[in-house]
mmCIF file of C-alpha atoms in Angstrom:
data_model
loop_
_atom_site.group_PDB
_atom_site.id
_atom_site.type_symbol
_atom_site.label_atom_id
_atom_site.label_comp_id
_atom_site.label_asym_id
_atom_site.label_seq_id
_atom_site.Cartn_x
_atom_site.Cartn_y
_atom_site.Cartn_z
ATOM 1 C CA MET A 1 19.005 -25.899 27.154
ATOM 2 C CA ARG A 2 19.911 -26.763 23.576
ATOM 3 C CA ILE A 3 22.293 -25.444 20.954
ATOM 4 C CA VAL A 4 21.445 -24.867 17.299
ATOM 5 C CA ASP A 5 24.675 -25.937 15.629
ATOM 6 C CA GLU A 6 23.797 -25.090 12.012
ATOM 7 C CA VAL A 7 25.735 -22.351 10.235
ATOM 8 C CA LYS A 8 23.922 -19.000 10.437
ATOM 9 C CA LEU A 9 25.105 -16.043 8.393
ATOM 10 C CA ASP A 10 25.271 -12.250 8.453
ATOM 11 C CA PHE A 11 25.746 -9.941 5.467
ATOM 12 C CA LYS A 12 29.511 -9.906 5.941
ATOM 13 C CA ASP A 13 29.686 -13.678 5.603
ATOM 14 C CA VAL A 14 28.691 -13.911 1.929
ATOM 15 C CA LEU A 15 29.219 -12.400 -1.513
ATOM 16 C CA PHE A 16 27.171 -12.715 -4.702
ATOM 17 C CA VAL A 17 28.563 -15.035 -7.357
ATOM 18 C CA PRO A 18 28.549 -13.196 -10.730
ATOM 19 C CA LYS A 19 26.749 -14.830 -13.651
ATOM 20 C CA ARG A 20 26.322 -14.301 -17.365
ATOM 21 C CA SER A 21 24.041 -11.409 -18.213
ATOM 22 C CA THR A 22 22.276 -10.089 -21.294
ATOM 23 C CA LEU A 23 21.909 -6.631 -19.740
ATOM 24 C CA ARG A 24 23.837 -3.930 -21.562
ATOM 25 C CA SER A 25 23.456 -1.192 -18.945
ATOM 26 C CA ARG A 26 22.466 -0.657 -15.326
ATOM 27 C CA SER A 27 19.747 1.659 -16.630
ATOM 28 C CA GLU A 28 17.856 -1.368 -17.960
ATOM 29 C CA VAL A 29 17.249 -2.744 -14.448
ATOM 30 C CA ASP A 30 13.732 -2.219 -13.055
ATOM 31 C CA LEU A 31 13.774 -1.701 -9.265
ATOM 32 C CA HIS A 32 10.019 -1.307 -8.835
ATOM 33 C CA ARG A 33 7.976 -4.075 -7.279
ATOM 34 C CA THR A 34 4.237 -4.658 -7.145
ATOM 35 C CA TYR A 35 2.774 -6.620 -4.241
ATOM 36 C CA LYS A 36 -0.754 -7.635 -3.290
ATOM 37 C CA PHE A 37 -1.017 -8.011 0.471
ATOM 38 C CA LYS A 38 -2.567 -11.100 2.015
ATOM 39 C CA HIS A 39 -5.159 -9.630 4.380
ATOM 40 C CA SER A 40 -5.796 -6.077 3.216
ATOM 41 C CA GLN A 41 -5.801 -7.091 -0.466
ATOM 42 C CA GLN A 42 -4.228 -3.716 -1.214
ATOM 43 C CA ILE A 43 -1.796 -3.270 -4.085
ATOM 44 C CA TYR A 44 1.609 -1.662 -3.500
ATOM 45 C CA THR A 45 3.874 -0.443 -6.298
ATOM 46 C CA GLY A 46 7.197 1.262 -5.659
ATOM 47 C CA ILE A 47 10.875 0.755 -4.900
ATOM 48 C CA PRO A 48 10.638 -1.360 -1.715
ATOM 49 C CA ILE A 49 13.190 0.451 0.435
ATOM 50 C CA MET A 50 11.875 1.914 3.689
ATOM 51 C CA ALA A 51 13.028 4.606 6.085
ATOM 52 C CA ALA A 52 12.892 3.259 9.641
ATOM 53 C CA ASN A 53 10.568 4.805 12.219
ATOM 54 C CA MET A 54 13.482 6.328 14.138
ATOM 55 C CA ASP A 55 14.155 9.889 15.235
ATOM 56 C CA GLY A 56 16.161 11.617 12.509
ATOM 57 C CA VAL A 57 14.995 9.100 9.888
ATOM 58 C CA GLY A 58 11.229 8.494 9.884
ATOM 59 C CA THR A 59 10.248 12.157 9.709
ATOM 60 C CA PHE A 60 7.533 13.889 7.705
ATOM 61 C CA ASP A 61 10.150 15.723 5.646
ATOM 62 C CA MET A 62 11.937 12.447 4.916
ATOM 63 C CA ALA A 63 8.646 10.828 3.918
ATOM 64 C CA HIS A 64 7.822 13.657 1.552
ATOM 65 C CA GLU A 65 11.226 13.455 -0.157
ATOM 66 C CA LEU A 66 11.345 9.657 -0.374
ATOM 67 C CA GLU A 67 7.824 9.498 -1.762
ATOM 68 C CA SER A 68 8.996 11.626 -4.690
ATOM 69 C CA MET A 69 11.457 8.811 -5.480
ATOM 70 C CA ASP A 70 8.883 6.013 -4.917
ATOM 71 C CA LEU A 71 10.429 4.909 -1.593
ATOM 72 C CA PHE A 72 8.500 4.198 1.620
ATOM 73 C CA THR A 73 8.651 5.687 5.140
ATOM 74 C CA CYS A 74 7.455 4.305 8.460
ATOM 75 C CA LEU A 75 6.897 7.500 10.443
ATOM 76 C CA VAL A 76 8.107 7.794 14.025
ATOM 77 C CA LYS A 77 5.720 6.870 16.821
ATOM 78 C CA SER A 78 6.338 10.135 18.672
ATOM 79 C CA TYR A 79 4.389 12.419 16.333
ATOM 80 C CA ASP A 80 1.377 13.779 18.228
ATOM 81 C CA LEU A 81 -2.067 14.566 16.879
ATOM 82 C CA GLU A 82 -1.179 18.198 16.257
ATOM 83 C CA ALA A 83 1.800 17.218 14.102
ATOM 84 C CA TRP A 84 -0.319 14.760 12.127
ATOM 85 C CA GLY A 85 -2.996 17.386 11.612
ATOM 86 C CA LYS A 86 -0.446 19.906 10.348
ATOM 87 C CA TYR A 87 1.055 17.414 7.924
ATOM 88 C CA HIS A 88 -2.301 16.113 6.691
ATOM 89 C CA PRO A 89 -2.319 17.978 3.335
ATOM 90 C CA MET A 90 1.051 16.436 2.385
ATOM 91 C CA ILE A 91 0.256 12.841 3.332
ATOM 92 C CA GLY A 92 0.468 10.307 0.532
ATOM 93 C CA CYS A 93 -1.570 7.146 0.807
ATOM 94 C CA ASN A 94 0.802 4.666 -0.837
ATOM 95 C CA HIS A 95 4.260 5.243 0.637
ATOM 96 C CA GLN A 96 3.834 6.046 4.328
ATOM 97 C CA ALA A 97 2.815 4.155 7.447
ATOM 98 C CA ILE A 98 1.662 5.368 10.832
ATOM 99 C CA SER A 99 3.689 3.642 13.561
ATOM 100 C CA THR A 100 2.307 2.588 16.911
ATOM 101 C CA GLY A 101 3.214 0.742 20.056
ATOM 102 C CA ILE A 102 0.840 -1.672 21.783
ATOM 103 C CA GLY A 103 -0.201 0.170 24.956
ATOM 104 C CA ASP A 104 -3.659 1.556 25.711
ATOM 105 C CA SER A 105 -2.545 5.105 24.918
ATOM 106 C CA ASP A 106 -1.037 3.873 21.639
ATOM 107 C CA TRP A 107 -4.351 2.291 20.683
ATOM 108 C CA GLU A 108 -6.275 5.468 21.408
ATOM 109 C CA ARG A 109 -3.788 7.593 19.450
ATOM 110 C CA LEU A 110 -3.983 5.211 16.502
ATOM 111 C CA ARG A 111 -7.779 5.305 16.454
ATOM 112 C CA VAL A 112 -7.936 9.099 16.568
ATOM 113 C CA ILE A 113 -5.350 9.573 13.822
ATOM 114 C CA LEU A 114 -6.914 7.017 11.500
ATOM 115 C CA TYR A 115 -10.364 8.507 12.081
ATOM 116 C CA GLY A 116 -9.140 11.934 10.981
ATOM 117 C CA LEU A 117 -6.776 10.716 8.246
ATOM 118 C CA SER A 118 -8.769 8.129 6.388
ATOM 119 C CA ARG A 119 -6.332 8.086 3.451
ATOM 120 C CA ILE A 120 -3.594 6.344 5.458
ATOM 121 C CA LYS A 121 -3.421 2.715 4.299
ATOM 122 C CA TYR A 122 -0.498 1.327 6.307
ATOM 123 C CA ILE A 123 -0.126 0.641 10.034
ATOM 124 C CA CYS A 124 3.276 -0.299 11.459
ATOM 125 C CA ILE A 125 2.968 -2.037 14.827
ATOM 126 C CA ASP A 126 6.465 -1.759 16.224
ATOM 127 C CA VAL A 127 7.979 -3.260 19.375
ATOM 128 C CA ALA A 128 11.444 -4.522 20.223
ATOM 129 C CA ASN A 129 10.188 -7.974 21.228
ATOM 130 C CA GLY A 130 7.659 -9.412 18.810
ATOM 131 C CA TYR A 131 7.478 -12.664 20.777
ATOM 132 C CA ALA A 132 5.268 -11.309 23.564
ATOM 133 C CA GLU A 133 1.751 -12.714 23.560
ATOM 134 C CA GLN A 134 0.420 -9.204 24.114
ATOM 135 C CA PHE A 135 1.958 -8.187 20.799
ATOM 136 C CA GLY A 136 0.182 -10.909 18.846
ATOM 137 C CA ASP A 137 -3.073 -9.989 20.560
ATOM 138 C CA PHE A 138 -2.632 -6.364 19.519
ATOM 139 C CA VAL A 139 -1.952 -7.333 15.903
ATOM 140 C CA GLU A 140 -5.165 -9.367 15.902
ATOM 141 C CA LYS A 141 -7.085 -6.484 17.469
ATOM 142 C CA VAL A 142 -5.888 -4.014 14.823
ATOM 143 C CA ARG A 143 -6.708 -6.470 12.026
ATOM 144 C CA THR A 144 -10.253 -6.878 13.338
ATOM 145 C CA GLN A 145 -10.779 -3.129 13.663
ATOM 146 C CA TYR A 146 -9.092 -2.183 10.370
ATOM 147 C CA PRO A 147 -9.624 -5.049 7.909
ATOM 148 C CA GLU A 148 -8.728 -2.975 4.833
ATOM 149 C CA HIS A 149 -5.447 -1.545 6.179
ATOM 150 C CA THR A 150 -2.097 -3.141 5.471
ATOM 151 C CA ILE A 151 -0.464 -4.139 8.768
ATOM 152 C CA ILE A 152 3.309 -4.213 9.238
ATOM 153 C CA ALA A 153 4.335 -5.953 12.471
ATOM 154 C CA GLY A 154 7.609 -6.814 14.194
ATOM 155 C CA ASN A 155 10.260 -7.468 15.150
ATOM 156 C CA VAL A 156 10.953 -11.205 15.018
ATOM 157 C CA VAL A 157 13.733 -13.400 13.608
ATOM 158 C CA THR A 158 12.322 -16.914 13.365
ATOM 159 C CA ALA A 159 10.070 -18.702 10.884
ATOM 160 C CA ASP A 160 7.523 -19.881 13.438
ATOM 161 C CA MET A 161 6.812 -16.392 14.782
ATOM 162 C CA THR A 162 6.713 -14.958 11.279
ATOM 163 C CA GLN A 163 3.963 -17.423 10.462
ATOM 164 C CA GLU A 164 2.188 -16.708 13.750
ATOM 165 C CA LEU A 165 2.010 -12.971 13.075
ATOM 166 C CA ILE A 166 0.765 -13.493 9.528
ATOM 167 C CA LEU A 167 -1.922 -15.888 10.736
ATOM 168 C CA ARG A 168 -2.986 -13.326 13.343
ATOM 169 C CA GLY A 169 -3.395 -10.589 10.775
ATOM 170 C CA ALA A 170 -0.062 -9.096 9.746
ATOM 171 C CA ASP A 171 0.491 -8.564 6.034
ATOM 172 C CA VAL A 172 4.198 -7.756 6.364
ATOM 173 C CA VAL A 173 6.538 -8.935 9.141
ATOM 174 C CA LYS A 174 9.607 -6.961 10.203
ATOM 175 C CA VAL A 175 12.643 -9.209 10.625
ATOM 176 C CA GLY A 176 15.645 -8.275 12.748
ATOM 177 C CA ILE A 177 16.633 -8.249 16.432
ATOM 178 C CA GLY A 178 19.858 -6.496 17.280
ATOM 179 C CA PRO A 179 21.608 -5.955 13.923
ATOM 180 C CA GLY A 180 21.164 -2.166 13.753
ATOM 181 C CA SER A 181 24.149 0.163 14.046
ATOM 182 C CA VAL A 182 22.775 1.892 17.154
ATOM 183 C CA CYS A 183 21.091 -1.158 18.689
ATOM 184 C CA THR A 184 22.791 -2.855 21.647
ATOM 185 C CA THR A 185 20.222 -5.603 22.276
ATOM 186 C CA ARG A 186 22.668 -8.374 21.429
ATOM 187 C CA ARG A 187 25.299 -6.997 23.776
ATOM 188 C CA GLN A 188 22.876 -6.067 26.544
ATOM 189 C CA THR A 189 20.710 -9.207 26.479
ATOM 190 C CA GLY A 190 22.574 -11.838 24.485
ATOM 191 C CA VAL A 191 19.497 -12.228 22.256
ATOM 192 C CA GLY A 192 19.503 -12.123 18.461
ATOM 193 C CA TYR A 193 19.929 -14.026 15.205
ATOM 194 C CA PRO A 194 22.354 -13.538 12.299
ATOM 195 C CA GLN A 195 20.474 -11.239 9.952
ATOM 196 C CA LEU A 196 21.035 -12.876 6.560
ATOM 197 C CA SER A 197 19.878 -16.273 7.836
ATOM 198 C CA ALA A 198 16.911 -14.655 9.580
ATOM 199 C CA ILE A 199 15.854 -13.068 6.276
ATOM 200 C CA ILE A 200 16.201 -16.344 4.348
ATOM 201 C CA GLU A 201 14.244 -18.383 6.892
ATOM 202 C CA CYS A 202 11.528 -15.817 7.615
ATOM 203 C CA ALA A 203 11.009 -15.014 3.926
ATOM 204 C CA ASP A 204 10.509 -18.687 3.198
ATOM 205 C CA ALA A 205 7.969 -18.960 5.999
ATOM 206 C CA ALA A 206 6.093 -15.796 5.017
ATOM 207 C CA HIS A 207 5.939 -16.514 1.304
ATOM 208 C CA GLY A 208 4.488 -19.945 1.958
ATOM 209 C CA LEU A 209 1.492 -18.248 3.579
ATOM 210 C CA GLY A 210 1.200 -15.442 1.030
ATOM 211 C CA GLY A 211 2.778 -12.886 3.370
ATOM 212 C CA HIS A 212 5.757 -10.556 3.005
ATOM 213 C CA ILE A 213 8.764 -9.543 5.106
ATOM 214 C CA ILE A 214 10.923 -6.492 5.741
ATOM 215 C CA ALA A 215 14.650 -6.930 6.392
ATOM 216 C CA ASP A 216 15.086 -4.452 9.239
ATOM 217 C CA GLY A 217 18.607 -3.569 10.324
ATOM 218 C CA GLY A 218 22.211 -4.444 9.642
ATOM 219 C CA CYS A 219 22.658 -2.760 6.252
ATOM 220 C CA THR A 220 25.701 -0.487 6.211
ATOM 221 C CA CYS A 221 26.271 -0.145 2.457
ATOM 222 C CA PRO A 222 24.402 -0.678 -0.842
ATOM 223 C CA GLY A 223 25.851 -4.179 -1.130
ATOM 224 C CA ASP A 224 24.108 -5.189 2.103
ATOM 225 C CA VAL A 225 20.797 -3.887 0.760
ATOM 226 C CA ALA A 226 21.305 -6.034 -2.343
ATOM 227 C CA LYS A 227 22.151 -9.086 -0.197
ATOM 228 C CA ALA A 228 18.929 -8.623 1.778
ATOM 229 C CA PHE A 229 16.874 -8.608 -1.418
ATOM 230 C CA GLY A 230 18.897 -11.525 -2.786
ATOM 231 C CA ALA A 231 18.087 -13.493 0.375
ATOM 232 C CA GLY A 232 14.368 -13.060 -0.244
ATOM 233 C CA ALA A 233 13.360 -9.841 1.519
ATOM 234 C CA ASP A 234 10.364 -8.065 -0.012
ATOM 235 C CA PHE A 235 11.315 -4.737 1.592
ATOM 236 C CA VAL A 236 14.525 -3.464 3.167
ATOM 237 C CA MET A 237 14.302 -0.978 6.046
ATOM 238 C CA LEU A 238 17.173 1.446 6.648
ATOM 239 C CA GLY A 239 18.042 3.514 9.710
ATOM 240 C CA GLY A 240 21.698 4.488 9.886
ATOM 241 C CA MET A 241 22.130 4.706 6.120
ATOM 242 C CA LEU A 242 19.376 7.346 5.945
ATOM 243 C CA ALA A 243 20.389 9.219 9.111
ATOM 244 C CA GLY A 244 22.344 12.473 9.111
ATOM 245 C CA HIS A 245 20.510 14.098 6.206
ATOM 246 C CA ASP A 246 18.730 17.427 5.928
ATOM 247 C CA GLU A 247 15.340 15.717 5.939
ATOM 248 C CA GLY A 248 16.031 14.084 9.310
ATOM 249 C CA GLY A 249 15.816 17.394 11.116
ATOM 250 C CA GLY A 250 18.820 16.944 13.415
ATOM 251 C CA THR A 251 21.127 19.732 14.563
ATOM 252 C CA VAL A 252 24.462 19.906 12.742
ATOM 253 C CA GLU A 253 27.452 20.711 14.950
ATOM 254 C CA ASP A 254 31.007 20.684 13.568
ATOM 255 C CA GLY A 255 29.833 18.623 10.618
ATOM 256 C CA LYS A 256 28.253 15.961 12.861
ATOM 257 C CA VAL A 257 24.675 14.914 13.636
ATOM 258 C CA LYS A 258 23.537 12.847 16.608
ATOM 259 C CA PHE A 259 21.856 9.520 15.826
ATOM 260 C CA TYR A 260 20.466 7.130 18.409
ATOM 261 C CA GLY A 261 18.528 3.915 18.754
ATOM 262 C CA MET A 262 14.902 4.108 19.838
ATOM 263 C CA SER A 263 15.648 2.011 22.935
ATOM 264 C CA SER A 264 18.616 4.193 23.873
ATOM 265 C CA GLU A 265 18.834 6.452 26.895
ATOM 266 C CA SER A 266 18.623 9.469 24.565
ATOM 267 C CA ALA A 267 15.326 8.276 23.074
ATOM 268 C CA MET A 268 13.825 7.338 26.434
ATOM 269 C CA ASP A 269 14.832 10.676 27.959
ATOM 270 C CA LYS A 270 13.189 12.485 25.046
ATOM 271 C CA HIS A 271 9.979 10.476 24.787
ATOM 272 C CA HIS A 272 9.425 8.769 28.145
ATOM 273 C CA GLY A 273 11.093 10.967 30.754
ATOM 274 C CA GLY A 274 14.054 8.654 31.234
ATOM 275 C CA VAL A 275 14.919 4.970 31.520
ATOM 276 C CA ALA A 276 12.443 3.115 33.732
ATOM 277 C CA GLU A 277 13.882 1.494 36.867
ATOM 278 C CA TYR A 278 12.913 -2.009 35.731
ATOM 279 C CA ARG A 279 14.781 -1.902 32.412
ATOM 280 C CA SER A 280 18.069 -0.920 30.804
ATOM 281 C CA SER A 281 18.943 0.919 27.638
ATOM 282 C CA GLU A 282 19.274 -1.306 24.555
ATOM 283 C CA GLY A 283 20.556 1.365 22.203
ATOM 284 C CA LYS A 284 23.344 3.883 21.933
ATOM 285 C CA THR A 285 23.906 7.450 20.779
ATOM 286 C CA VAL A 286 26.561 8.186 18.187
ATOM 287 C CA GLU A 287 27.727 11.142 16.139
ATOM 288 C CA ILE A 288 27.665 10.623 12.385
ATOM 289 C CA ASN A 289 28.839 12.802 9.538
ATOM 290 C CA TYR A 290 26.349 15.291 8.135
ATOM 291 C CA LYS A 291 25.385 14.007 4.679
ATOM 292 C CA GLY A 292 23.320 16.786 3.091
ATOM 293 C CA PRO A 293 20.211 16.000 1.017
ATOM 294 C CA VAL A 294 19.026 12.392 1.218
ATOM 295 C CA LYS A 295 18.567 12.216 -2.556
ATOM 296 C CA ARG A 296 22.313 11.716 -3.070
ATOM 297 C CA THR A 297 22.412 8.768 -0.699
ATOM 298 C CA VAL A 298 19.321 7.191 -2.258
ATOM 299 C CA GLN A 299 20.857 7.495 -5.713
ATOM 300 C CA ASP A 300 23.989 5.737 -4.437
ATOM 301 C CA ILE A 301 21.949 2.903 -2.907
ATOM 302 C CA LEU A 302 19.824 2.424 -6.009
ATOM 303 C CA GLY A 303 22.889 2.592 -8.238
ATOM 304 C CA GLY A 304 24.569 -0.163 -6.237
ATOM 305 C CA LEU A 305 21.420 -2.270 -6.354
ATOM 306 C CA ARG A 306 21.146 -1.919 -10.126
ATOM 307 C CA SER A 307 24.804 -2.860 -10.463
ATOM 308 C CA THR A 308 24.257 -6.013 -8.390
ATOM 309 C CA CYS A 309 21.445 -7.009 -10.729
ATOM 310 C CA THR A 310 23.697 -6.599 -13.776
ATOM 311 C CA TYR A 311 26.426 -8.736 -12.199
ATOM 312 C CA VAL A 312 24.053 -11.649 -11.525
ATOM 313 C CA GLY A 313 21.933 -11.319 -14.666
ATOM 314 C CA ALA A 314 18.723 -10.082 -13.048
ATOM 315 C CA PRO A 315 16.752 -7.726 -15.329
ATOM 316 C CA SER A 316 14.623 -6.576 -12.389
ATOM 317 C CA LEU A 317 14.617 -6.522 -8.604
ATOM 318 C CA LYS A 318 11.864 -9.129 -8.754
ATOM 319 C CA GLN A 319 14.288 -11.552 -10.401
ATOM 320 C CA LEU A 320 17.238 -10.855 -8.086
ATOM 321 C CA SER A 321 16.575 -13.597 -5.523
ATOM 322 C CA LYS A 322 16.052 -16.125 -8.341
ATOM 323 C CA CYS A 323 19.438 -15.197 -9.798
ATOM 324 C CA THR A 324 21.258 -15.194 -6.455
ATOM 325 C CA THR A 325 23.990 -17.617 -5.500
ATOM 326 C CA PHE A 326 25.940 -16.650 -2.387
ATOM 327 C CA VAL A 327 29.464 -17.830 -1.660
ATOM 328 C CA ARG A 328 30.603 -17.952 1.950
ATOM 329 C CA VAL A 329 33.688 -15.879 2.688
ATOM 330 C CA THR A 330 34.090 -16.773 6.366
ATOM 331 C CA GLN A 331 34.786 -20.028 8.166
ATOM 332 C CA GLN A 332 33.109 -21.567 11.161
ATOM 333 C CA LEU A 333 34.870 -20.781 14.421
ATOM 334 C CA ASN A 334 35.758 -24.398 15.030
ATOM 335 C CA ASN A 335 37.663 -24.442 11.732
ATOM 336 C CA VAL A 336 39.409 -21.169 12.544
ATOM 337 C CA PHE A 337 40.640 -22.501 15.873
ATOM 338 C CA GLY A 338 41.433 -25.968 14.496
ATOM 339 C CA SER A 339 39.088 -27.894 16.776
#
């Protein structure tokens, strides 16, 4: 056993330090990014905010609406072949990813969908524990089979595993274990890593190899999204902030919509016939306020992000991390308790 005694930070632990700026208006800030991915060599251009592949968030309707605003969607893993076939005419090739698990049935589903929908460029390989050897093997298998597709893989929270996944074929690594609003992994297992520090460390590791990362989880307001980009994230993935909208497809009752984690009992009842005897639920179900069309929320997020850039003197999202200085606003526990 050992203890890592360095300070590790979450979004709540820091604020941006404002700096002189030549920008006259938020409207001057460019939020678009262009990336060339390491393995696929594909070019992405858009606003690098992603809808998570969660029920009520990563839906076809959400993808269609977000694409119109140049945002990205990782579609839920539960869509069957019939649903994909029905949606085929609306599928864009630059702002949507097919999501998959790593089982044999997942592999077969992925192959069939990609055979019929050759325009799809992005594959999101998504598991709760990206440290399993089986996961790395699956990433390598997909890379070998689909050399021209951009592979998103996760989740991990450490630099070494970020590098491992990139070396095994991932173009983009999802970073985050336990920070989500409906994720209970930290409480249920005691496993996790403060999200801001995870982003900083994993971004540094990925960029050194020519890879990219997604900050996945923990954002509860536009300021958190800005902090994730300031810490070095290439993309920011949102679940709870994009839940509760018309495009999510949930039922509205008394002004509320149910939202749940994909490892929750609700999700496992819906997709797997219940919680298996050998495991426990690592997510929860909550009721959130109905929010109407997602466009309003997106405008609020993008407005906050532009405002951050004006405060720190960044003319574009690309420059934000270079203009970022964080100030800590919390103390270490040993200082708080006087030890």
